[in-house]
Amino acid sequence: MLISSLRGRLFAGLTVFIVGTGLAAGYLAFRWAFDEAIELQDSVLLQVASLAAKNRLTDHPGDTGVDEEARLVVDELTPRPDEAAPGARHPRLPSDLPEGLQTVARAGEQWRIFVRTRSDGTRVAVGQPTANRDEVAQDSALRTIVPLGILIPALMLLIGIVVDRSLRPLSRLAETLDAKQTDHLERLPTAGIPKELLPFVESINRLLDRIATMFDRQGRFIADAAHELRSPITALSVQADNLDRSMLSDDGRQRMDTLRSGIRRTAHLLEQLLAFARYDQARSAALPEQSLDRIVKEVVADLLPEARRSGIDLGFTHVDAATLRAEPLALAMLARNLLDNAIRYTPEGGTIDVSLQSGNGVAVLRIVDSGPGISRQDMERIFEPFFRGGRPSGDGTGLGLSIVRRIVESHGGTIELDNAVDRTGSGLTVRVTLPLADRRPGPAGPGRA
């Protein structure tokens, strides 16, 4: 299976290399230690044979406390190999064995024998079963490779830690990119980035610069186009008003009403485009303090006649005093766009409840209407420019919520929409959270306009 993770590839590659190298080194170390142990035992046979030749040593079966694997058998070679020495456990060796080290069969097993001839012509043999010798050599070799067996897992763990720490800058870059807001294209920081990753980060920064330049040009184009179109639209509106005062037939007056409605919608669209371009910029560092509760009350008062004409109960359920550092026009447009949407989609006889609460360093503006809400498939795109959803109503442009989001984000706040079921069976709740200024006033108490 192909490993898609760079961290996984590095770890797997280094693990295969280390395990392969460790196995090869372990095998070589085992063979070397095994051969060395065999040579050491051959040397012991030679030394014991020298002692036996000088002192006529013999193997006594009554010896106790000696490990069977370490026991050496001393035999005096005689012309009659079938004759066993009294009390001997093994048959005698042939007397014609050559001088020196050799491997012979004895009692159905292999023996390593060293034969030595004395000065008087007698011969002595010192031997040991090869199975015992091999077991001793194997134990010695295994103890040699035990540290290597411990070292390999430790190295794998160390490599995993090193790989993880080496790739941690990539993870931090990914977290930085994920944390960025969609409309904020600040360059990625290069401090502390390994030099191997710098070209990659610099390429991303150049791409972000190009995207920011493109967005800036797009915003300026929208603002310039909307500004240039305001004059002819205003002139058309004036001419339509002049024509409306003249004598027109019923059909002409109906056409004139349609024309004026189109002019009003176009003018509204231009104003929304100008606001969209204006509040697509970053938040200013030096903003004046504004009273959000006063601005929201003024907007609600301005829209009360329209709500009453539509048979909608618009009012406050709770109002706290809240002072923010913001542009007053921005706050007014934020409240107006949200309430305008609520009035447009709330049916006759419905309600729109407005509340403003402050505390814990933030002000929370909540608008709850009894309209149909927003469908699930539209909720994901509702903040996109010019998107009006599956149930467009009135002369909306699809820019209102996009402008609201840009105003909220440019002032360091958040906006949330939720389809909440209330006493009427349906409704949309809009929750806007904005940071308070340094001065935090206390609550002003509830009330209803």
Coordinates of C-alpha atoms in Angstrom, one line a residue:
M1 CA 0.0 0.0 0.0
L2 CA 1.3 3.4 -1.0
I3 CA 2.0 5.7 2.0
S4 CA 0.7 9.2 1.3
S5 CA 2.1 10.8 4.4
L6 CA 5.6 12.3 4.1
R7 CA 6.1 11.5 7.8
G8 CA 5.0 7.9 7.2
R9 CA 7.3 7.6 4.2
L10 CA 10.3 8.9 6.1
F11 CA 9.6 6.7 9.1
A12 CA 8.9 3.6 7.0
G13 CA 12.0 4.1 4.9
L14 CA 14.3 4.7 7.8
T15 CA 12.8 1.8 9.7
V16 CA 13.3 -0.6 6.8
F17 CA 16.9 0.6 6.6
I18 CA 17.6 0.3 10.3
V19 CA 15.9 -3.1 10.7
G20 CA 17.7 -4.5 7.6
T21 CA 21.0 -3.2 8.8
G22 CA 20.4 -4.4 12.3
L23 CA 19.5 -7.9 11.1
A24 CA 22.6 -8.1 8.9
A25 CA 24.8 -6.8 11.7
G26 CA 23.1 -9.1 14.2
Y27 CA 23.7 -12.1 12.0
L28 CA 27.4 -11.2 11.5
A29 CA 27.8 -10.5 15.2
F30 CA 26.2 -13.8 16.0
R31 CA 28.4 -15.8 13.7
W32 CA 31.5 -14.0 14.9
A33 CA 30.7 -14.6 18.6
F34 CA 29.7 -18.2 17.8
D35 CA 33.0 -18.9 16.0
E36 CA 35.0 -17.2 18.8
A37 CA 33.3 -19.3 21.4
I38 CA 34.1 -22.5 19.5
E39 CA 37.8 -21.4 19.1
L40 CA 37.9 -20.6 22.8
Q41 CA 36.6 -24.1 23.7
D42 CA 39.2 -25.7 21.3
S43 CA 41.8 -23.7 23.2
V44 CA 40.5 -25.1 26.5
L45 CA 40.7 -28.6 25.0
L46 CA 44.3 -28.0 24.1
Q47 CA 45.3 -26.7 27.5
V48 CA 43.5 -29.5 29.4
A49 CA 45.2 -32.0 27.1
S50 CA 48.6 -30.5 27.9
L51 CA 47.8 -30.8 31.6
A52 CA 46.5 -34.4 31.2
A53 CA 49.7 -35.4 29.3
K54 CA 51.9 -34.1 32.1
N55 CA 49.9 -35.2 35.1
R56 CA 47.9 -38.2 33.8
L57 CA 44.5 -36.6 34.6
T58 CA 41.4 -38.8 34.2
D59 CA 37.6 -38.2 34.1
H60 CA 36.0 -39.3 37.4
P61 CA 32.3 -40.0 37.1
G62 CA 31.8 -39.2 40.8
D63 CA 32.5 -35.5 40.3
T64 CA 29.5 -33.4 41.2
G65 CA 28.7 -29.8 40.9
V66 CA 30.0 -29.5 37.3
D67 CA 27.7 -28.3 34.6
E68 CA 27.3 -31.1 32.0
E69 CA 27.8 -28.6 29.2
A70 CA 31.2 -27.6 30.6
R71 CA 32.4 -31.2 31.4
L72 CA 35.5 -32.5 29.6
V73 CA 36.2 -36.2 29.3
V74 CA 39.9 -37.3 29.6
D75 CA 40.6 -40.8 28.0
E76 CA 43.8 -42.8 27.9
L77 CA 43.9 -44.4 24.4
T78 CA 44.5 -48.2 24.5
P79 CA 44.9 -50.7 21.7
R80 CA 41.5 -52.2 22.5
P81 CA 38.8 -49.6 21.8
D82 CA 35.9 -51.8 22.9
E83 CA 37.2 -52.1 26.4
A84 CA 35.8 -49.5 28.7
A85 CA 37.5 -48.2 31.7
P86 CA 36.0 -49.2 35.0
G87 CA 33.0 -46.9 35.8
A88 CA 33.3 -45.0 32.5
R89 CA 30.1 -43.7 30.9
H90 CA 31.5 -43.7 27.3
P91 CA 33.3 -46.4 25.2
R92 CA 37.0 -45.9 24.8
L93 CA 38.2 -44.1 21.8
P94 CA 40.3 -45.8 19.0
S95 CA 44.0 -45.8 19.8
D96 CA 44.9 -44.9 16.2
L97 CA 43.4 -41.4 16.3
P98 CA 45.6 -38.9 14.6
E99 CA 47.4 -36.2 16.7
G100 CA 45.6 -32.9 17.2
L101 CA 42.0 -31.6 17.0
Q102 CA 39.3 -33.6 15.2
T103 CA 35.6 -34.5 15.3
V104 CA 34.7 -38.1 15.7
A105 CA 31.6 -40.2 16.4
R106 CA 31.3 -41.6 19.9
A107 CA 28.2 -43.4 21.4
G108 CA 26.0 -42.1 18.6
E109 CA 26.9 -38.5 18.9
Q110 CA 29.6 -36.2 17.6
W111 CA 32.6 -35.4 19.8
R112 CA 35.3 -32.8 19.5
I113 CA 38.6 -34.5 20.5
F114 CA 42.2 -33.3 21.0
V115 CA 44.8 -36.1 21.0
R116 CA 48.2 -35.7 22.6
T117 CA 51.2 -38.1 22.7
R118 CA 53.4 -38.2 25.8
S119 CA 57.1 -38.6 25.7
D120 CA 56.8 -42.3 26.8
G121 CA 54.6 -43.1 23.8
T122 CA 51.3 -43.2 25.6
R123 CA 48.5 -41.2 24.3
V124 CA 45.7 -39.1 26.0
A125 CA 42.6 -37.6 24.5
V126 CA 40.4 -34.8 25.9
G127 CA 37.0 -34.5 24.4
Q128 CA 33.5 -32.9 24.7
P129 CA 30.2 -33.5 22.8
T130 CA 29.8 -31.0 20.0
A131 CA 26.1 -30.5 21.0
N132 CA 27.2 -29.1 24.4
R133 CA 29.9 -27.0 22.8
D134 CA 27.4 -25.6 20.3
E135 CA 24.9 -24.8 23.0
V136 CA 27.5 -22.9 25.0
A137 CA 28.7 -21.0 21.9
Q138 CA 25.1 -20.2 20.9
D139 CA 24.3 -18.8 24.4
S140 CA 27.4 -16.7 24.3
A141 CA 26.6 -15.4 20.8
L142 CA 23.0 -14.6 21.8
R143 CA 24.2 -12.6 24.7
T144 CA 26.3 -10.6 22.3
I145 CA 23.4 -9.5 20.1
V146 CA 21.0 -8.7 22.9
P147 CA 22.2 -5.1 23.1
L148 CA 21.6 -4.8 19.4
G149 CA 18.1 -6.1 19.8
I150 CA 17.4 -3.4 22.4
L151 CA 19.1 -0.7 20.3
I152 CA 17.0 -1.2 17.2
P153 CA 13.6 -0.4 18.8
A154 CA 15.2 2.5 20.7
L155 CA 16.5 3.8 17.4
M156 CA 13.1 3.5 15.8
L157 CA 11.5 5.4 18.6
L158 CA 14.2 8.1 18.4
I159 CA 13.7 8.3 14.6
G160 CA 9.9 8.7 15.0
I161 CA 10.5 11.6 17.5
V162 CA 13.1 13.3 15.2
V163 CA 10.9 13.0 12.1
D164 CA 7.9 14.3 14.0
R165 CA 9.9 17.3 15.3
S166 CA 11.4 17.9 11.9
L167 CA 8.0 18.1 10.2
R168 CA 6.4 20.1 13.0
P169 CA 6.9 23.4 11.1
L170 CA 4.8 22.0 8.2
S171 CA 2.0 21.2 10.7
R172 CA 2.2 24.7 12.1
L173 CA 2.0 26.1 8.6
A174 CA -1.0 24.0 7.9
E175 CA -2.6 25.2 11.2
T176 CA -1.8 28.8 10.3
L177 CA -3.4 28.4 6.8
D178 CA -6.5 26.7 8.3
A179 CA -6.9 29.5 10.9
K180 CA -6.9 32.2 8.3
Q181 CA -10.2 33.8 7.4
T182 CA -11.2 33.4 3.8
D183 CA -10.9 37.1 3.1
H184 CA -7.6 37.7 5.0
L185 CA -4.5 37.0 3.0
E186 CA -1.6 37.9 5.2
R187 CA 1.8 36.4 4.4
L188 CA 2.9 33.3 6.2
P189 CA 5.6 33.8 8.8
T190 CA 9.1 32.6 7.8
A191 CA 10.7 32.9 11.3
G192 CA 11.8 29.5 12.6
I193 CA 11.1 27.7 9.3
P194 CA 13.8 25.3 8.2
K195 CA 15.8 26.5 5.1
E196 CA 14.6 23.4 3.1
L197 CA 11.0 24.7 3.5
L198 CA 11.7 28.4 2.9
P199 CA 11.2 28.1 -0.9
F200 CA 7.9 26.4 -0.4
V201 CA 6.7 29.0 2.1
E202 CA 7.9 31.9 -0.1
S203 CA 6.0 30.5 -3.1
I204 CA 2.9 30.4 -1.0
N205 CA 3.5 34.0 0.1
R206 CA 3.9 35.1 -3.5
L207 CA 0.7 33.3 -4.4
L208 CA -1.1 35.0 -1.5
D209 CA 0.3 38.4 -2.7
R210 CA -1.1 37.8 -6.2
I211 CA -4.5 36.7 -4.9
A212 CA -4.6 39.8 -2.6
T213 CA -3.7 42.0 -5.5
M214 CA -6.5 40.4 -7.6
F215 CA -9.0 40.9 -4.8
D216 CA -7.9 44.5 -4.4
R217 CA -8.4 45.2 -8.1
Q218 CA -11.7 43.5 -8.0
G219 CA -12.9 45.5 -5.1
R220 CA -11.7 48.8 -6.7
F221 CA -13.4 47.9 -9.9
I222 CA -16.7 47.2 -8.2
A223 CA -16.4 50.4 -6.2
D224 CA -15.5 52.5 -9.2
A225 CA -18.2 51.0 -11.4
A226 CA -20.8 51.5 -8.7
H227 CA -19.7 55.0 -8.1
E228 CA -19.8 55.9 -11.8
L229 CA -23.2 54.4 -12.2
R230 CA -24.7 56.4 -9.3
S231 CA -24.9 59.6 -11.4
P232 CA -26.9 58.2 -14.3
I233 CA -29.1 56.2 -12.0
T234 CA -29.8 59.3 -10.0
A235 CA -30.6 61.2 -13.2
L236 CA -33.0 58.5 -14.3
S237 CA -34.7 58.6 -11.0
V238 CA -35.2 62.4 -11.3
Q239 CA -36.5 62.1 -14.8
A240 CA -38.9 59.3 -13.7
D241 CA -40.2 61.6 -10.9
N242 CA -40.7 64.4 -13.4
L243 CA -42.6 62.1 -15.7
D244 CA -44.7 60.9 -12.9
R245 CA -46.1 64.4 -12.4
S246 CA -47.2 64.7 -16.0
M247 CA -50.4 63.5 -17.4
L248 CA -50.0 59.8 -18.2
S249 CA -52.5 57.1 -19.2
D250 CA -53.2 54.2 -16.9
D251 CA -51.0 52.0 -19.0
G252 CA -48.2 54.6 -19.1
R253 CA -48.4 55.1 -15.3
Q254 CA -48.2 51.3 -14.8
R255 CA -45.1 51.2 -17.0
M256 CA -43.7 54.2 -15.1
D257 CA -44.2 52.4 -11.7
T258 CA -42.3 49.4 -13.1
L259 CA -39.6 51.7 -14.3
R260 CA -39.3 53.4 -11.0
S261 CA -39.2 50.0 -9.1
G262 CA -36.3 48.9 -11.4
I263 CA -34.5 52.2 -10.8
R264 CA -34.9 51.8 -7.0
R265 CA -33.6 48.3 -7.1
T266 CA -30.6 49.3 -9.2
A267 CA -29.8 52.2 -6.9
H268 CA -30.1 49.8 -3.9
L269 CA -27.8 47.4 -5.7
L270 CA -25.2 50.1 -6.3
E271 CA -25.3 51.2 -2.6
Q272 CA -24.8 47.6 -1.6
L273 CA -21.9 47.2 -4.0
L274 CA -20.2 50.3 -2.6
A275 CA -20.7 49.0 0.9
F276 CA -19.5 45.5 -0.1
A277 CA -16.3 47.0 -1.6
R278 CA -15.8 49.4 1.4
Y279 CA -16.1 46.8 4.1
D280 CA -14.0 44.2 2.3
Q281 CA -10.9 45.9 3.8
A282 CA -9.1 45.1 7.0
R283 CA -10.2 46.6 10.3
S284 CA -8.8 50.0 11.1
A285 CA -6.6 50.2 14.2
A286 CA -7.9 53.6 15.4
L287 CA -11.7 53.5 15.5
P288 CA -13.9 55.8 17.6
E289 CA -16.1 54.4 20.4
Q290 CA -19.7 54.0 19.4
S291 CA -22.8 53.1 21.3
L292 CA -24.2 49.9 19.7
D293 CA -27.4 50.0 21.7
R294 CA -28.2 53.6 20.5
I295 CA -27.5 52.7 16.8
V296 CA -29.6 49.5 16.9
K297 CA -32.5 51.5 18.5
E298 CA -32.3 54.1 15.8
V299 CA -32.4 51.4 13.1
V300 CA -35.3 49.6 14.7
A301 CA -37.2 53.0 15.0
D302 CA -36.6 53.7 11.2
L303 CA -37.9 50.3 10.2
L304 CA -40.9 50.2 12.5
P305 CA -43.3 51.8 10.0
E306 CA -42.3 49.3 7.3
A307 CA -42.8 46.4 9.8
R308 CA -46.2 47.7 10.8
R309 CA -47.3 48.0 7.2
S310 CA -46.3 44.3 6.7
G311 CA -48.2 43.4 9.9
I312 CA -45.0 42.3 11.7
D313 CA -44.4 42.8 15.5
L314 CA -40.9 44.3 15.7
G315 CA -39.4 45.1 19.0
F316 CA -36.8 44.6 21.7
T317 CA -36.8 41.8 24.4
H318 CA -33.6 43.0 26.1
V319 CA -31.2 45.9 25.7
D320 CA -27.8 46.3 27.4
A321 CA -25.6 49.4 26.9
A322 CA -22.7 48.3 24.8
T323 CA -19.8 50.5 23.6
L324 CA -17.7 49.3 20.7
R325 CA -14.8 50.7 18.7
A326 CA -16.3 50.7 15.2
E327 CA -17.5 52.9 12.4
P328 CA -21.1 54.1 13.1
L329 CA -22.2 53.7 9.5
A330 CA -20.9 50.1 9.5
L331 CA -22.9 49.3 12.7
A332 CA -26.0 50.9 11.2
M333 CA -25.6 49.0 8.0
L334 CA -25.1 45.8 9.9
A335 CA -28.3 46.2 11.9
R336 CA -30.3 47.5 8.9
N337 CA -29.3 44.6 6.6
L338 CA -30.2 42.0 9.2
L339 CA -33.5 43.6 10.1
D340 CA -34.3 44.3 6.5
N341 CA -33.9 40.6 5.7
A342 CA -36.0 39.6 8.7
I343 CA -38.8 41.9 7.6
R344 CA -38.6 40.7 4.0
Y345 CA -39.0 37.0 4.9
T346 CA -41.3 37.2 7.9
P347 CA -44.9 36.6 7.0
E348 CA -47.8 38.9 8.0
G349 CA -48.7 38.5 11.6
G350 CA -45.2 37.3 12.4
T351 CA -42.7 38.6 15.0
I352 CA -39.1 39.9 15.1
D353 CA -37.4 40.0 18.5
V354 CA -34.3 41.9 18.9
S355 CA -32.0 41.6 22.0
L356 CA -28.6 43.1 22.8
Q357 CA -26.6 41.7 25.7
S358 CA -23.1 42.7 26.9
G359 CA -20.7 40.9 29.2
N360 CA -17.4 39.0 29.3
G361 CA -15.9 41.6 27.0
V362 CA -18.3 41.1 24.1
A363 CA -21.7 42.4 22.9
V364 CA -24.2 39.9 21.5
L365 CA -26.8 41.1 19.1
R366 CA -29.6 38.5 18.6
I367 CA -32.4 38.8 16.0
V368 CA -35.0 36.1 16.0
D369 CA -37.8 36.1 13.4
S370 CA -40.7 33.7 12.7
G371 CA -40.0 33.4 9.0
P372 CA -39.4 30.1 7.1
G373 CA -35.7 30.1 8.0
I374 CA -32.9 29.0 5.6
S375 CA -32.8 25.5 4.0
R376 CA -29.9 23.3 4.8
Q377 CA -28.5 23.3 1.3
D378 CA -28.6 27.2 1.2
M379 CA -27.1 27.6 4.7
E380 CA -23.6 26.7 3.4
R381 CA -23.7 29.4 0.7
I382 CA -25.8 32.1 2.3
F383 CA -22.9 34.4 2.9
E384 CA -21.7 34.3 -0.7
P385 CA -22.1 37.5 -2.7
F386 CA -25.3 37.7 -4.9
F387 CA -26.6 34.4 -3.5
R388 CA -30.3 34.8 -2.6
G389 CA -31.1 31.2 -1.7
G390 CA -33.9 29.0 -2.9
R391 CA -36.6 31.4 -1.7
P392 CA -35.7 34.9 -2.9
S393 CA -38.1 37.6 -1.8
G394 CA -38.6 41.3 -2.7
D395 CA -35.9 43.4 -4.2
G396 CA -33.0 41.9 -2.4
T397 CA -29.6 41.8 -4.1
G398 CA -28.0 38.9 -2.4
L399 CA -25.3 41.2 -0.9
G400 CA -26.8 42.0 2.5
L401 CA -25.4 39.0 4.5
S402 CA -22.1 39.2 2.7
I403 CA -21.7 42.8 3.7
V404 CA -22.7 42.0 7.3
R405 CA -20.1 39.2 7.5
R406 CA -17.4 41.6 6.2
I407 CA -18.4 44.3 8.7
V408 CA -18.4 41.8 11.6
E409 CA -15.0 40.2 10.6
S410 CA -13.4 43.6 10.0
H411 CA -14.3 44.5 13.6
G412 CA -13.0 41.2 15.0
G413 CA -16.4 39.6 15.6
T414 CA -18.4 36.5 14.5
I415 CA -21.8 35.8 13.1
E416 CA -23.9 32.7 13.4
L417 CA -27.2 31.7 11.8
D418 CA -29.4 28.9 13.1
N419 CA -32.9 27.6 12.2
A420 CA -34.5 27.6 15.6
V421 CA -38.1 26.3 16.2
D422 CA -40.1 28.8 18.3
R423 CA -43.7 29.1 19.4
T424 CA -44.8 29.7 15.8
G425 CA -43.2 26.5 14.5
S426 CA -40.3 28.0 12.6
G427 CA -37.8 30.9 12.6
L428 CA -34.3 32.0 12.0
T429 CA -31.9 33.2 14.7
V430 CA -29.0 35.5 13.9
R431 CA -26.3 35.9 16.5
V432 CA -23.6 38.6 16.1
T433 CA -20.8 38.8 18.6
L434 CA -18.6 41.9 18.7
P435 CA -15.8 42.8 21.1
L436 CA -16.5 45.6 23.5
A437 CA -14.3 48.7 23.9
D438 CA -12.1 49.0 27.0
R439 CA -14.8 50.8 28.8
R440 CA -17.6 48.3 29.7
P441 CA -20.9 49.8 30.7
G442 CA -23.4 48.0 32.8
P443 CA -26.8 46.8 31.7
A444 CA -29.6 49.4 30.9
G445 CA -32.4 46.9 31.5
P446 CA -35.0 45.2 29.3
G447 CA -37.6 47.0 27.3
R448 CA -39.7 46.7 24.1
A449 CA -40.0 49.3 21.4

